[in-house]
mmCIF file of C-alpha atoms in Angstrom:
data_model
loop_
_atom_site.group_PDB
_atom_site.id
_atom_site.type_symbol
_atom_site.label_atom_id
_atom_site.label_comp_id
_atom_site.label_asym_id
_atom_site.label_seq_id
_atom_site.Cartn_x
_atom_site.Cartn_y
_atom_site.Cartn_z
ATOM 1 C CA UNK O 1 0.000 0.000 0.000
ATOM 2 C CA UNK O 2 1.342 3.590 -0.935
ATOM 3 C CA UNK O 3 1.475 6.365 1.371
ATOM 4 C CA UNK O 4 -1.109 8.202 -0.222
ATOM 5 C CA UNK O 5 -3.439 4.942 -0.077
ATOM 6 C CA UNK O 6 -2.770 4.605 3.624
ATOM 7 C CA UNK O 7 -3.520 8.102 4.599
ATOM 8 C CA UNK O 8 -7.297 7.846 2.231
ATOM 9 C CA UNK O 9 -7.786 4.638 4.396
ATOM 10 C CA UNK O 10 -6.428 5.988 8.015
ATOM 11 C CA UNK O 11 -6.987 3.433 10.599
ATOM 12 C CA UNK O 12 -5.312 4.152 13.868
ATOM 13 C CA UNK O 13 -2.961 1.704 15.978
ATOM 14 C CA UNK O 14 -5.025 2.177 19.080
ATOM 15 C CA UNK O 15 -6.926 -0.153 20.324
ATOM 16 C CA UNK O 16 -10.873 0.224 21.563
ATOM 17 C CA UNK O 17 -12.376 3.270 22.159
ATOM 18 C CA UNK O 18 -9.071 5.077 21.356
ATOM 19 C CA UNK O 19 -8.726 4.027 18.552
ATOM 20 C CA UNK O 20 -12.090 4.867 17.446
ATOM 21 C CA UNK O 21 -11.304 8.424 18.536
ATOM 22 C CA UNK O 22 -8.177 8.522 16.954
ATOM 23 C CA UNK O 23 -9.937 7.208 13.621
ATOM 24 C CA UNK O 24 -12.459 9.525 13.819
ATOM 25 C CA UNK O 25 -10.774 12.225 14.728
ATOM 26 C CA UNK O 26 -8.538 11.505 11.515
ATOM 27 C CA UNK O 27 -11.420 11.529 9.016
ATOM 28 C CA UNK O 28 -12.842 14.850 10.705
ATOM 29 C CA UNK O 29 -9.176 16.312 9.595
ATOM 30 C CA UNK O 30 -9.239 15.036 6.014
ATOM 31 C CA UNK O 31 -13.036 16.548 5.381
ATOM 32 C CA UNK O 32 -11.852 20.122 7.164
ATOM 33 C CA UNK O 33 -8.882 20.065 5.116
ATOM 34 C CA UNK O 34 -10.249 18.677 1.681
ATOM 35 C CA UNK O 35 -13.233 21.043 1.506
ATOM 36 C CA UNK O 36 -10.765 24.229 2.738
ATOM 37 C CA UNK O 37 -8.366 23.953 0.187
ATOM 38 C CA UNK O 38 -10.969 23.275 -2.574
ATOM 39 C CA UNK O 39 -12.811 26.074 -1.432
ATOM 40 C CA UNK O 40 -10.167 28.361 -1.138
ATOM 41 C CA UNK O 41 -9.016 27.325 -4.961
ATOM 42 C CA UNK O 42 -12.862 28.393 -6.226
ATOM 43 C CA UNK O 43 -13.112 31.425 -4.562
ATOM 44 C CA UNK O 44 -9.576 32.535 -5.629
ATOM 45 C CA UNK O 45 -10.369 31.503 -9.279
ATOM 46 C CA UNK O 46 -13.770 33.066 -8.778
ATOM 47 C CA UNK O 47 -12.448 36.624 -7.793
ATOM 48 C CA UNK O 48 -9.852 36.221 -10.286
ATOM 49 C CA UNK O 49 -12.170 35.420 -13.290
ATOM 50 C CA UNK O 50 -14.444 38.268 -11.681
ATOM 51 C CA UNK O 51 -11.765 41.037 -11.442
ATOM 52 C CA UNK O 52 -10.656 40.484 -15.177
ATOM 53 C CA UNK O 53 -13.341 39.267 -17.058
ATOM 54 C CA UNK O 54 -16.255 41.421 -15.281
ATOM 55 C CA UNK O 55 -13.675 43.904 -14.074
ATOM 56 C CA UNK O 56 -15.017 43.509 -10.493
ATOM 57 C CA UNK O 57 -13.472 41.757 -7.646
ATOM 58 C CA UNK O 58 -15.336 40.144 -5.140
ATOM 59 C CA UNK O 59 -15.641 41.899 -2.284
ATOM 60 C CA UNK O 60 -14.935 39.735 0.415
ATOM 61 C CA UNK O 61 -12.659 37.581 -0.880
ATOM 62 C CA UNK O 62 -10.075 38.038 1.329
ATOM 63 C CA UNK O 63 -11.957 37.833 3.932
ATOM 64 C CA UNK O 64 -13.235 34.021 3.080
ATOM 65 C CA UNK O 65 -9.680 32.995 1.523
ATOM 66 C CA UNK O 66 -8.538 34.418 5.371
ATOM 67 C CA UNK O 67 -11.027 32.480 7.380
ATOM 68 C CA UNK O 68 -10.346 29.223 5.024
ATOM 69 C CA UNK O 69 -6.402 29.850 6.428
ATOM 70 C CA UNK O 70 -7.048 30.085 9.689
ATOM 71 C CA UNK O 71 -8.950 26.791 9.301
ATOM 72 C CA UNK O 72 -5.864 24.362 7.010
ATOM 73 C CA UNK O 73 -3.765 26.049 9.453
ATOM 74 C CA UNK O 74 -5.273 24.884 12.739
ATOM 75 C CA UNK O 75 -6.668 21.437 11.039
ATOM 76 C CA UNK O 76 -3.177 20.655 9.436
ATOM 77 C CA UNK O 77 -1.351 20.946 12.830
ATOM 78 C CA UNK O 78 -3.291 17.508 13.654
ATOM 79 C CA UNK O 79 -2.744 15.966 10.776
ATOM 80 C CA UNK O 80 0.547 16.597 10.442
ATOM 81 C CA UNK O 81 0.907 15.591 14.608
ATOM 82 C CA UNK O 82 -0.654 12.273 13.085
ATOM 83 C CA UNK O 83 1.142 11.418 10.352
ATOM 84 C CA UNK O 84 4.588 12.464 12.172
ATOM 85 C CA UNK O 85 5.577 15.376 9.898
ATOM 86 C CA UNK O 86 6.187 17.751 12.139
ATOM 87 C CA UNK O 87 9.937 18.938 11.791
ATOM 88 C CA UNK O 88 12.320 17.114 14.407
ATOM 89 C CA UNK O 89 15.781 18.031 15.219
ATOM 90 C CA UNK O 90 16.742 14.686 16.381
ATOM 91 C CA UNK O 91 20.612 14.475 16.884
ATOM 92 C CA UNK O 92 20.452 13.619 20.649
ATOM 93 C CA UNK O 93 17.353 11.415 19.777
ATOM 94 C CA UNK O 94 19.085 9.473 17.192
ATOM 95 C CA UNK O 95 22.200 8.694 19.249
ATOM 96 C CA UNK O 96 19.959 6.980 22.089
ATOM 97 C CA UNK O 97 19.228 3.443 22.377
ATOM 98 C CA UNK O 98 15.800 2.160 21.398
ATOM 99 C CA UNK O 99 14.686 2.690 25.410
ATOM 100 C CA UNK O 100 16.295 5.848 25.709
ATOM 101 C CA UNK O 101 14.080 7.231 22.185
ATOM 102 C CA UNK O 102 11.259 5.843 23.774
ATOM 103 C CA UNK O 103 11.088 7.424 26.669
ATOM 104 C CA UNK O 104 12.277 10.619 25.038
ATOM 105 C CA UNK O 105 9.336 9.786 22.531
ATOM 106 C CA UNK O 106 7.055 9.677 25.510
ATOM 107 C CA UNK O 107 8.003 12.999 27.498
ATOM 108 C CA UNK O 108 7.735 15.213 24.028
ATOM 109 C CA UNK O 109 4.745 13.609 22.953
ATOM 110 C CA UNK O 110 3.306 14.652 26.329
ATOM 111 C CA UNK O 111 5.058 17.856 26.430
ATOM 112 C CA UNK O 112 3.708 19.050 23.505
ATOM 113 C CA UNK O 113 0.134 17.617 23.863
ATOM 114 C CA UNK O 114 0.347 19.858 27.372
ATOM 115 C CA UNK O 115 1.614 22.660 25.489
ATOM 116 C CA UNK O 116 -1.342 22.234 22.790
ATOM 117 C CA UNK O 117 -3.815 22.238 26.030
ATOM 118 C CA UNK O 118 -2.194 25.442 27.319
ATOM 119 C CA UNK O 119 -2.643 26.945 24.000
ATOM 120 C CA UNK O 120 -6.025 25.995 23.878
ATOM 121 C CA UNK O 121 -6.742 27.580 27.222
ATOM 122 C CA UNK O 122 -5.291 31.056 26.035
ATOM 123 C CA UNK O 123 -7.773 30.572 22.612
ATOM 124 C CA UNK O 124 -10.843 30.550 24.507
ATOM 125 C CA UNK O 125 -9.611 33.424 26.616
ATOM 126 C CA UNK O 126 -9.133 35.678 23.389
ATOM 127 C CA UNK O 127 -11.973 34.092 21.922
ATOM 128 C CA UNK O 128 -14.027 35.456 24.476
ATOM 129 C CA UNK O 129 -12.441 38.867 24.858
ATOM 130 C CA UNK O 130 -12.948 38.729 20.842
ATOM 131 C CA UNK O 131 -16.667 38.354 21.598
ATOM 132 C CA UNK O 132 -16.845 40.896 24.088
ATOM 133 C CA UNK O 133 -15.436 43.268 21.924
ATOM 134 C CA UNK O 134 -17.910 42.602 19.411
ATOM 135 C CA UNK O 135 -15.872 43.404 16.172
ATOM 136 C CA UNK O 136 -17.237 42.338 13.012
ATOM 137 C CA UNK O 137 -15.435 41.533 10.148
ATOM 138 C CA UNK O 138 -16.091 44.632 7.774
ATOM 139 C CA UNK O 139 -16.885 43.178 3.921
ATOM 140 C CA UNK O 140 -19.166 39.735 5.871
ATOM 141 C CA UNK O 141 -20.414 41.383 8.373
ATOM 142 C CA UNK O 142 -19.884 38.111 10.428
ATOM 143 C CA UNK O 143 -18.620 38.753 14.231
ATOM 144 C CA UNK O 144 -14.668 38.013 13.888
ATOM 145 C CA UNK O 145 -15.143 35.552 16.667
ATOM 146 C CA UNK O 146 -16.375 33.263 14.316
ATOM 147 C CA UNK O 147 -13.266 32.921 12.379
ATOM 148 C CA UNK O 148 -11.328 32.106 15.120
ATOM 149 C CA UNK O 149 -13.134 29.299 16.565
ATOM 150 C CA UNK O 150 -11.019 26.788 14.373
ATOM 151 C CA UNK O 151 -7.840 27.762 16.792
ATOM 152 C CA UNK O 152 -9.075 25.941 19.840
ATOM 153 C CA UNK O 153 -10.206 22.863 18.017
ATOM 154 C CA UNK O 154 -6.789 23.044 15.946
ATOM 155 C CA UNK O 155 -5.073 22.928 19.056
ATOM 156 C CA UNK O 156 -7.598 20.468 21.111
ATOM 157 C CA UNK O 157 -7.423 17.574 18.263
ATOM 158 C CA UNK O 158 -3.653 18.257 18.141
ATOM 159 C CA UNK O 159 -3.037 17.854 21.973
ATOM 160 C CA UNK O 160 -5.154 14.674 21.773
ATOM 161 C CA UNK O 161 -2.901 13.386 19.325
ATOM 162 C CA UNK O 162 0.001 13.981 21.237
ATOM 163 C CA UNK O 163 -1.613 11.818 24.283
ATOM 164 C CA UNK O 164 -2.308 9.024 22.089
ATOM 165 C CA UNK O 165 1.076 9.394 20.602
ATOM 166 C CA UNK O 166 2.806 9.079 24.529
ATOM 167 C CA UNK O 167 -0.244 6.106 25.458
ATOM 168 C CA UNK O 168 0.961 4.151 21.827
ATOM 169 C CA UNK O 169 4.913 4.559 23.075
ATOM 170 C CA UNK O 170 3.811 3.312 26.588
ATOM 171 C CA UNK O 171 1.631 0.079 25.356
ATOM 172 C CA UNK O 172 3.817 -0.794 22.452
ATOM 173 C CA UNK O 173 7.278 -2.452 22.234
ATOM 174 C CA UNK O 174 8.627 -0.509 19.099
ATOM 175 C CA UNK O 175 9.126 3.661 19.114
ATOM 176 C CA UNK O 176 6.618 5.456 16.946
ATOM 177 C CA UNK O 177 6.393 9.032 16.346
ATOM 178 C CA UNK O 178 2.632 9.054 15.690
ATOM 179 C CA UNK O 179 -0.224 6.643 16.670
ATOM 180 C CA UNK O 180 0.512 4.814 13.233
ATOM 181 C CA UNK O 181 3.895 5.806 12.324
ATOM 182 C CA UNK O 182 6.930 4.037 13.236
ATOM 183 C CA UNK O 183 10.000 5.785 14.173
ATOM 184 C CA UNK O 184 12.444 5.442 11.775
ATOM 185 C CA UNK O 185 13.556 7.167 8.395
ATOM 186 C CA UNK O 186 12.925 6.352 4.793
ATOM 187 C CA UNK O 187 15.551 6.474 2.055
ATOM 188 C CA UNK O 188 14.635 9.410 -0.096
ATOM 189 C CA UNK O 189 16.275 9.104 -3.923
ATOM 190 C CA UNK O 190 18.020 12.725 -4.594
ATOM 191 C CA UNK O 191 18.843 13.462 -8.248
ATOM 192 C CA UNK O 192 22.325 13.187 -9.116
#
């Protein structure tokens, strides 16, 4: 199976209900980020086709290409968390023995996942000061609020993955950097 045919078919390495999560959550991730980058592409094309065929952009373009952002950006910091392609600088890491890289494996994976909970916390607190302020985005007319909403869930399904990242390392024997990837690194062919 290609990579591409394993991440269409995700199925995590958890077992039971976690796993269910994890698979679920994983699915959730590939809608939010299929239907944002499509829709992003048609209403780029849209204003584009608008501004020089009909010689009129559309107004609030930016607006919806800025909330569609904010959305890959806080979806794709899962799915990359899931997949394990988040950059690592792994020179310590690498020179450990297999028990050494797991427990290393387990402390950042839990590190981070608190760090994604922290930064979750301090969304909902601007979120809220957001609402309280009651600005509105000027061309929608939506309450900015609105647009930010994808933050804390960004964060929240990332810091999940994280914890079942640390509870994989602690009920497996082998080191993974994701709930279904294995630690490790694959030959890459470089052009000569």
């Amino acid at each position: 199976m290609t990579e591409e045919e394993s991440e269409q078919h995700y199925h995590s390495g958890l077992p039971g209900f976690l796993g269910t999560i994890d698979t679920w959550i994983s699915k959730l991730e590939a809608i939010i980020l299929a239907v944002g980058v499509l829709l992003m592409a048609a209403n780029t094309i849209a204003n584009v086709v608008g501004r020089f065929v009909l010689g009129e952009s559309i107004f609030f373009s930016g607006e919806i290409n800025r909330i569609l952002i904010i959305m890959i950006t806080f979806a794709g910091i899962g799915y990359a968390a899931r997949h394990g392609r988040h950059i690592r600088m792994s020179a310590i890491y690498d020179a450990l023995p297999v028990g050494g890289r797991k427990a290393l494996m387990v402390f950042i994976s839990l590190f981070t996942s608190l760090v994604m909970f922290f930064l979750l916390y301090y969304a909902v607190i601007y979120i809220l000061d957001l609402y309280d302020k009651g600005r509105i985005l000027p061309a929608l007319g939506i309450p900015i609020f609105w647009i930010y909403l994808w933050v804390p869930l960004g964060f929240l399904i990332t810091g999940i993955q994280y914890l079942l990242t640390a509870i994989k390392n602690l009920t497996s024997r082998d080191v993974y950097l994701s709930t279904g990837v294995l630690d490790g690194y694959k030959d890459t062919e470089t052009e000569v």
